[in-house]
Tab-separated table of C-alpha atoms in Angstrom:
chain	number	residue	atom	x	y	z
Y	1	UNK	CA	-25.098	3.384	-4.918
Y	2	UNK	CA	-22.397	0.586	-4.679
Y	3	UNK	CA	-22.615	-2.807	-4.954
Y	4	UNK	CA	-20.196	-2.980	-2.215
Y	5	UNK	CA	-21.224	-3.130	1.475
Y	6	UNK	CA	-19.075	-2.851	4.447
Y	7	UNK	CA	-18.328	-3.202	8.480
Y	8	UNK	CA	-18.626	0.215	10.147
Y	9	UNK	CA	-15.986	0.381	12.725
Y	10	UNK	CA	-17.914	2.440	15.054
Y	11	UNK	CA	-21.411	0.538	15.280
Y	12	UNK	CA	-20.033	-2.803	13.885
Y	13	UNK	CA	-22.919	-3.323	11.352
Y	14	UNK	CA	-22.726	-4.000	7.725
Y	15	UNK	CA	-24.520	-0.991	6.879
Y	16	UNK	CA	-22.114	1.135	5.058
Y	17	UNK	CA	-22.466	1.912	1.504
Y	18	UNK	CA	-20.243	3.850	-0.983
Y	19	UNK	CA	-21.534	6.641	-2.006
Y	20	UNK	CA	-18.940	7.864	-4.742
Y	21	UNK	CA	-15.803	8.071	-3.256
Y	22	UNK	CA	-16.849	8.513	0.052
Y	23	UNK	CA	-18.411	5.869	2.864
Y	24	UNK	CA	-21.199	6.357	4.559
Y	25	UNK	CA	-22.739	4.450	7.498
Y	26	UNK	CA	-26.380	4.255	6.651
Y	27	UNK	CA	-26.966	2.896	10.317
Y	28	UNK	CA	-24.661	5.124	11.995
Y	29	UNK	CA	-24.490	8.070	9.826
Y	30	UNK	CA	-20.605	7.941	10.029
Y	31	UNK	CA	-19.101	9.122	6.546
Y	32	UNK	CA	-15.582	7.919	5.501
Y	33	UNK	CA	-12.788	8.996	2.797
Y	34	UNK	CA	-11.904	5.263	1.864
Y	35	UNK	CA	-13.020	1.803	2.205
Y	36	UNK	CA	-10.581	-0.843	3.616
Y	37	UNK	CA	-9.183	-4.150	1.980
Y	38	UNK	CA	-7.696	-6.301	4.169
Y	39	UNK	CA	-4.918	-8.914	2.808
Y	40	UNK	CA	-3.843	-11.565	5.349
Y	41	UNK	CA	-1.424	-12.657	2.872
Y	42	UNK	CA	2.405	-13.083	2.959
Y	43	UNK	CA	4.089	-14.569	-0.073
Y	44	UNK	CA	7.718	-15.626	1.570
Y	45	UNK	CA	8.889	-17.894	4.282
Y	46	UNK	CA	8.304	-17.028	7.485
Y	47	UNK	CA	5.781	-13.911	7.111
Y	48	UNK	CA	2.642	-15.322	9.280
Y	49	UNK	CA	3.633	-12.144	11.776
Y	50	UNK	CA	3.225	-10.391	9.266
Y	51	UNK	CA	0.150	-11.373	7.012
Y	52	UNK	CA	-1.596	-11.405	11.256
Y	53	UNK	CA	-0.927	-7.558	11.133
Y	54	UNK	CA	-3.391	-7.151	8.021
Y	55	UNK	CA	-6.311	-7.797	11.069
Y	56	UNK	CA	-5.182	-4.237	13.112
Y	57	UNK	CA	-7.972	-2.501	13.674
Y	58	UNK	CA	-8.255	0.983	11.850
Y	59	UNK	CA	-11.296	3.486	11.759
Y	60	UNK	CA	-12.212	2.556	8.226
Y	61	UNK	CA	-15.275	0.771	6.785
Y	62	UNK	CA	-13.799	-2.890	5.780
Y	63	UNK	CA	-15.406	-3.567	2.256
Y	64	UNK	CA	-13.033	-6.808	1.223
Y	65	UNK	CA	-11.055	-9.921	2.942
Y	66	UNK	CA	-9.072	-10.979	0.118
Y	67	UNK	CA	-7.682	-14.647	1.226
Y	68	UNK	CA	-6.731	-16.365	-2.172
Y	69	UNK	CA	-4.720	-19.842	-2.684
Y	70	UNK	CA	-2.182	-18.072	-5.096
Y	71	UNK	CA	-1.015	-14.146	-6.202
Y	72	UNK	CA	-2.546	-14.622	-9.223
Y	73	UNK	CA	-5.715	-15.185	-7.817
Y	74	UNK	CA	-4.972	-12.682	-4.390
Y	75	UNK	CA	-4.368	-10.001	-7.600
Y	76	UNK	CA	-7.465	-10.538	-9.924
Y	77	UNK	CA	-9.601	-10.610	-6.383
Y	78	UNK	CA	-8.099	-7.391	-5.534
Y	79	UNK	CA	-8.744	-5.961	-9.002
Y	80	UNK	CA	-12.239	-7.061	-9.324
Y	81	UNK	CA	-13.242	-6.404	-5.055
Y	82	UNK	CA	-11.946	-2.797	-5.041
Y	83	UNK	CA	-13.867	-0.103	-3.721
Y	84	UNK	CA	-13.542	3.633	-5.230
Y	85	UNK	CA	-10.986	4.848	-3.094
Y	86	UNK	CA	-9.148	1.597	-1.268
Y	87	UNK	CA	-7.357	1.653	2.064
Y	88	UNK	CA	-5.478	-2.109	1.401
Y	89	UNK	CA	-4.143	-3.137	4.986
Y	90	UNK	CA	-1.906	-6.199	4.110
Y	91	UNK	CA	0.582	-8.518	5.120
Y	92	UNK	CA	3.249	-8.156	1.971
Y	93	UNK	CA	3.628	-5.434	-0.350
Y	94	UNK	CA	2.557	-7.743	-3.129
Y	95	UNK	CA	-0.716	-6.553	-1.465
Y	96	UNK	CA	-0.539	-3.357	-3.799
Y	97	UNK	CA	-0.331	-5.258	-7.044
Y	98	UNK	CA	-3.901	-6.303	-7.589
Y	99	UNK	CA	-4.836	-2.561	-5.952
Y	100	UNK	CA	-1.971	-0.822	-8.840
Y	101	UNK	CA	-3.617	-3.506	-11.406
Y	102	UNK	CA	-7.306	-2.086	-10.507
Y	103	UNK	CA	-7.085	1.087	-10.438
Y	104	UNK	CA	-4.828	1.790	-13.535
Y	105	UNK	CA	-7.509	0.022	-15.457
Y	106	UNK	CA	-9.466	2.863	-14.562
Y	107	UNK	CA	-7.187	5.600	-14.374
Y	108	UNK	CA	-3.651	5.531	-16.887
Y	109	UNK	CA	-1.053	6.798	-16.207
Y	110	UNK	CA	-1.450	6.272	-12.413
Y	111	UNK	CA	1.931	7.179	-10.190
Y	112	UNK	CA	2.885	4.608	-7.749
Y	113	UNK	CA	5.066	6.477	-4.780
Y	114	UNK	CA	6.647	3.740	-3.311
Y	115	UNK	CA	7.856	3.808	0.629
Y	116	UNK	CA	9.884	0.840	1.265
Y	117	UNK	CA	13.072	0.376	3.165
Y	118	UNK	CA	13.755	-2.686	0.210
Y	119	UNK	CA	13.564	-1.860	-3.593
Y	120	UNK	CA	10.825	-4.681	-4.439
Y	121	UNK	CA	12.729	-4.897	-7.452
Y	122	UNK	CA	13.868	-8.206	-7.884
Y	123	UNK	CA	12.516	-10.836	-10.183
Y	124	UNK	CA	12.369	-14.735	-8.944
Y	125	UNK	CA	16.146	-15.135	-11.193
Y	126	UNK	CA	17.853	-12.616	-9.356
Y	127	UNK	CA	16.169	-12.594	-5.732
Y	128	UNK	CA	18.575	-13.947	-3.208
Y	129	UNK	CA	15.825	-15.359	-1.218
Y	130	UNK	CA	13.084	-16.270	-3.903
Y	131	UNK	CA	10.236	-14.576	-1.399
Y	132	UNK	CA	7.640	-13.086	-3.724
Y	133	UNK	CA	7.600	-10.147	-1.179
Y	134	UNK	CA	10.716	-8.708	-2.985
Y	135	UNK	CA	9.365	-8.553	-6.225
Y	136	UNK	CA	5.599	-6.703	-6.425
Y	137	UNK	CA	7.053	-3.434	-7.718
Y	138	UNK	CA	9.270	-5.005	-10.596
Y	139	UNK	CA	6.203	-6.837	-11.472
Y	140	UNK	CA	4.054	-3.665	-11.772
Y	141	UNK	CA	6.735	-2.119	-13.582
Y	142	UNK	CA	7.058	-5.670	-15.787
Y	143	UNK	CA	3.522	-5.561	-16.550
Y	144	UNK	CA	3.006	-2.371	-18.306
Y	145	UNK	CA	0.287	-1.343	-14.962
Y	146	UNK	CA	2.955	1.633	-14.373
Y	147	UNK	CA	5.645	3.254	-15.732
Y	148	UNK	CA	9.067	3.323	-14.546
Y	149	UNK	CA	9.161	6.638	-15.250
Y	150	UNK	CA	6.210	7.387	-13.073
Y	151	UNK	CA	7.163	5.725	-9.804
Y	152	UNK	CA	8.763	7.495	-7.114
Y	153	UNK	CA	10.602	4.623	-4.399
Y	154	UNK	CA	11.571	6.702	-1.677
Y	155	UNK	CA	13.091	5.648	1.622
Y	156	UNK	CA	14.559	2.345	0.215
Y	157	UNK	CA	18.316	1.932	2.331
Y	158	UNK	CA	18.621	-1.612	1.290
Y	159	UNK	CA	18.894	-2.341	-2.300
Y	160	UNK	CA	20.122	-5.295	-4.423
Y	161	UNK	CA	22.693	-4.730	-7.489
Y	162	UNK	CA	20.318	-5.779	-9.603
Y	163	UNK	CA	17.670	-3.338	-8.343
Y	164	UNK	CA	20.395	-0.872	-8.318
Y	165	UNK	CA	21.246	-1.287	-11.999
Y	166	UNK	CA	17.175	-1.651	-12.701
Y	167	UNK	CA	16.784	1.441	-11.002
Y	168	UNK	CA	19.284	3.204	-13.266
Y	169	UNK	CA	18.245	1.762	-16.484
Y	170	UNK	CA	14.876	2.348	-16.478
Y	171	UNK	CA	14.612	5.490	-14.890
Y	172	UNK	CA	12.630	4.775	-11.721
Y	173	UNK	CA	12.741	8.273	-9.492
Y	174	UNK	CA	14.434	7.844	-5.555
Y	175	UNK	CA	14.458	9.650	-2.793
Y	176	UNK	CA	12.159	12.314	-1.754
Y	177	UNK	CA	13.068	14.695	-4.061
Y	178	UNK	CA	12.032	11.694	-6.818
Y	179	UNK	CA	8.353	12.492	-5.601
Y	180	UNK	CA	7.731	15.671	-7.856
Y	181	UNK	CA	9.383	13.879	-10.997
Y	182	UNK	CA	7.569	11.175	-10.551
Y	183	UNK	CA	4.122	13.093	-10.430
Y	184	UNK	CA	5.147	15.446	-13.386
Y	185	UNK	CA	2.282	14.445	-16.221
Y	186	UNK	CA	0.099	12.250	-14.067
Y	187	UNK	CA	-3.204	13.229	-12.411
Y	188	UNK	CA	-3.978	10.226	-9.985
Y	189	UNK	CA	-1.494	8.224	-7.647
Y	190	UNK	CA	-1.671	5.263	-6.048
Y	191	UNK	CA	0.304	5.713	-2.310
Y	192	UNK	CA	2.976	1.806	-1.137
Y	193	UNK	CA	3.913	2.284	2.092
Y	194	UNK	CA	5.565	-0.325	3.753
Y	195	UNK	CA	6.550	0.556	7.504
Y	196	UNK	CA	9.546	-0.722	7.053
Y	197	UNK	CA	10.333	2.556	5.851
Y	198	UNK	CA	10.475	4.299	9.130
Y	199	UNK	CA	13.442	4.216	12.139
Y	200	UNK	CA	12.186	1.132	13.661
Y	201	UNK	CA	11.770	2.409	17.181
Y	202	UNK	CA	9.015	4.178	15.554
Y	203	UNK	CA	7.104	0.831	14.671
Y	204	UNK	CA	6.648	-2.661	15.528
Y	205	UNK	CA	7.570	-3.545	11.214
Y	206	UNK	CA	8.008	-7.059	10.152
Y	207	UNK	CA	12.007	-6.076	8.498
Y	208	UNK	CA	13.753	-3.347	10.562
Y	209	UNK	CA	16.431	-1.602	8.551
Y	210	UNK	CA	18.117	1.423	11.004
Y	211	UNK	CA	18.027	4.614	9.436
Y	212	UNK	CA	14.236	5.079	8.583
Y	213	UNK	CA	12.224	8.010	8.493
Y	214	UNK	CA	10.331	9.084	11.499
Y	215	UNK	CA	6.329	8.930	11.767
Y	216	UNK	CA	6.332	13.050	12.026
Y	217	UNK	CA	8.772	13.553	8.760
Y	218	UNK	CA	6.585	10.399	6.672
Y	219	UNK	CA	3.526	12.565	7.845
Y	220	UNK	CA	5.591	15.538	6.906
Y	221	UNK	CA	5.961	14.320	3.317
Y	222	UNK	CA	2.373	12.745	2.688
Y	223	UNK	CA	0.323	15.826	3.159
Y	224	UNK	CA	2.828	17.165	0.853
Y	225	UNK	CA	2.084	14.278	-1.662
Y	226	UNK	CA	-1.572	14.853	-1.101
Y	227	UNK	CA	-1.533	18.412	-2.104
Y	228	UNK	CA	0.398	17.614	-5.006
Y	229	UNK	CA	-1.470	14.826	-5.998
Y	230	UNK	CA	-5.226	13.013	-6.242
Y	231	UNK	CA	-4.781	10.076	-4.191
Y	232	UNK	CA	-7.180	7.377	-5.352
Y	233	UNK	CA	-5.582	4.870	-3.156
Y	234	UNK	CA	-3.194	3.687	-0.942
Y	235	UNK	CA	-1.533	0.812	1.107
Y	236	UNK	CA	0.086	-0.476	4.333
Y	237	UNK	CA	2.098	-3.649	4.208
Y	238	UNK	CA	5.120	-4.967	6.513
Y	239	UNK	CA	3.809	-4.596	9.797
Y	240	UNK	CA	4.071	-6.319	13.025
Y	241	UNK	CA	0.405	-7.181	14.583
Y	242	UNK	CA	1.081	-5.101	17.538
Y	243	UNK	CA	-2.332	-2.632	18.716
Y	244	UNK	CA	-0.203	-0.339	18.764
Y	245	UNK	CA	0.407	-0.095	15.076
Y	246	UNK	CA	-2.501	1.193	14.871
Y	247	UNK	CA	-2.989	4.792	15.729
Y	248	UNK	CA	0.364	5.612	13.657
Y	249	UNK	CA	-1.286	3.676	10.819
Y	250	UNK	CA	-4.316	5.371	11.419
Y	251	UNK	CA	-2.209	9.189	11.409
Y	252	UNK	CA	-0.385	8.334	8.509
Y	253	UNK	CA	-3.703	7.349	6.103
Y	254	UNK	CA	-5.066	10.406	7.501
Y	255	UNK	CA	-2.043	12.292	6.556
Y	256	UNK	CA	-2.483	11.620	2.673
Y	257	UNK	CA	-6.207	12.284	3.151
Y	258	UNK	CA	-8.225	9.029	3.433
């Protein structure tokens, strides 16, 4: 039995209990594929909207609040607070680094398939805006918590040169057809999606970039991933706080099998 307890969504009580990697409500009886981590966190100017949409209710157990003063300390909380199989809702994908750093001390290699309109490849030199939010997967990359060669960024429409040329020299996989190169070798993934990713009349998102995928075709592609693929984890990040975020949310977690 875990040491972690956590907030049923159906009866409210703080009751559930991991049992392996599954939840179940020991009030309730409800049983759950993941645990949830919420991050209320936005590391860039301006992202309050955005860290506000970490608080959307989905039907998952909530085992964490991670609210730290700095990344440092929002990662080694993450790292340390992680339930088996984590559901992170946050505000900024820099909510997946402490998740990445977690689990790959756990489980190397891990794949990272990351779904993000932006690259998240910039480091604070070459960042046009200096917003941490543009930077988590270069720093798990940096780090040594995943390989280049094992990340798969797919969906990503608006990309720095310098993310361009990082992309290129260090072999990180694009596009949807990156997905299967990506996975080649490696038993357990880790799941980035920021909403971002999808045509934004499909979501309330935090960045809108036109083009996107659409919910059905991201569905589409993570039950493909999930049959593929032991998914040990996953996150969403970039949303607006709008209820109805939720249920798409909610379809797409579902989707790759939490």
């Amino acid at each position: 039995m875990s040491r972690l307890r956590a907030k049923c969504p159906d009866c409210k009580t703080y009751t559930a209990v991991a049992l392996g990697p599954e939840y179940e409500c020991h009030s309730c009886g409800r049983v759950y594929l993941a645990g949830m981590v919420r991050v209320p966190q936005a590391w860039g100017e301006g992202g309050e909207a955005m860290a506000e949409a970490a608080w959307l209710e989905l039907p998952y157990p909530e085992t964490a609040i991670i609210e730290a003063e700095t990344l440092e300390e929002q990662n080694l909380a993450l790292a340390a607070d992680l339930p088996e199989r984590p559901l992170i809702l946050g505000g900024c994908c820099c909510s997946h680094i402490g998740a990445v750093e977690g689990l790959a001390a756990h489980q190397d290699p891990l794949a990272v398939i990351w779904f993000d309109a932006h690259g998240d490849l910039n480091t604070v030199e070459s960042s046009p805006s200096g917003n941490l939010w543009g930077m988590p997967l270069r720093k798990l990359i940096d780090s040594g918590a995943v390989d280049a060669g094992d990340v798969a960024l797919v969906g990503a429409r608006n990309l720095d040169p310098p993310e361009e040329a990082f992309i290129r020299e260090q072999g990180v996989h694009v596009g949807e057809e990156g997905i299967a190169r990506a996975l080649d070798g490696v038993a357990c993934t880790y799941l980035a999606f920021d909403v971002d990713v999808l045509e934004p009349s499909e979501l309330s998102v935090f960045m809108p970039e036109p083009g996107g995928l659409t919910v059905a075709d991201a569905e589409r592609i993570l039950q493909e991933l999930s049959g593929r693929t032991n998914v040990i984890g996953a996150g969403f990040t970039g949303a607006g706080f709008e209820p109805a975020n939720a249920a798409p949310l909610a379809r797409l977690a579902a989707a790759v099998g939490l």
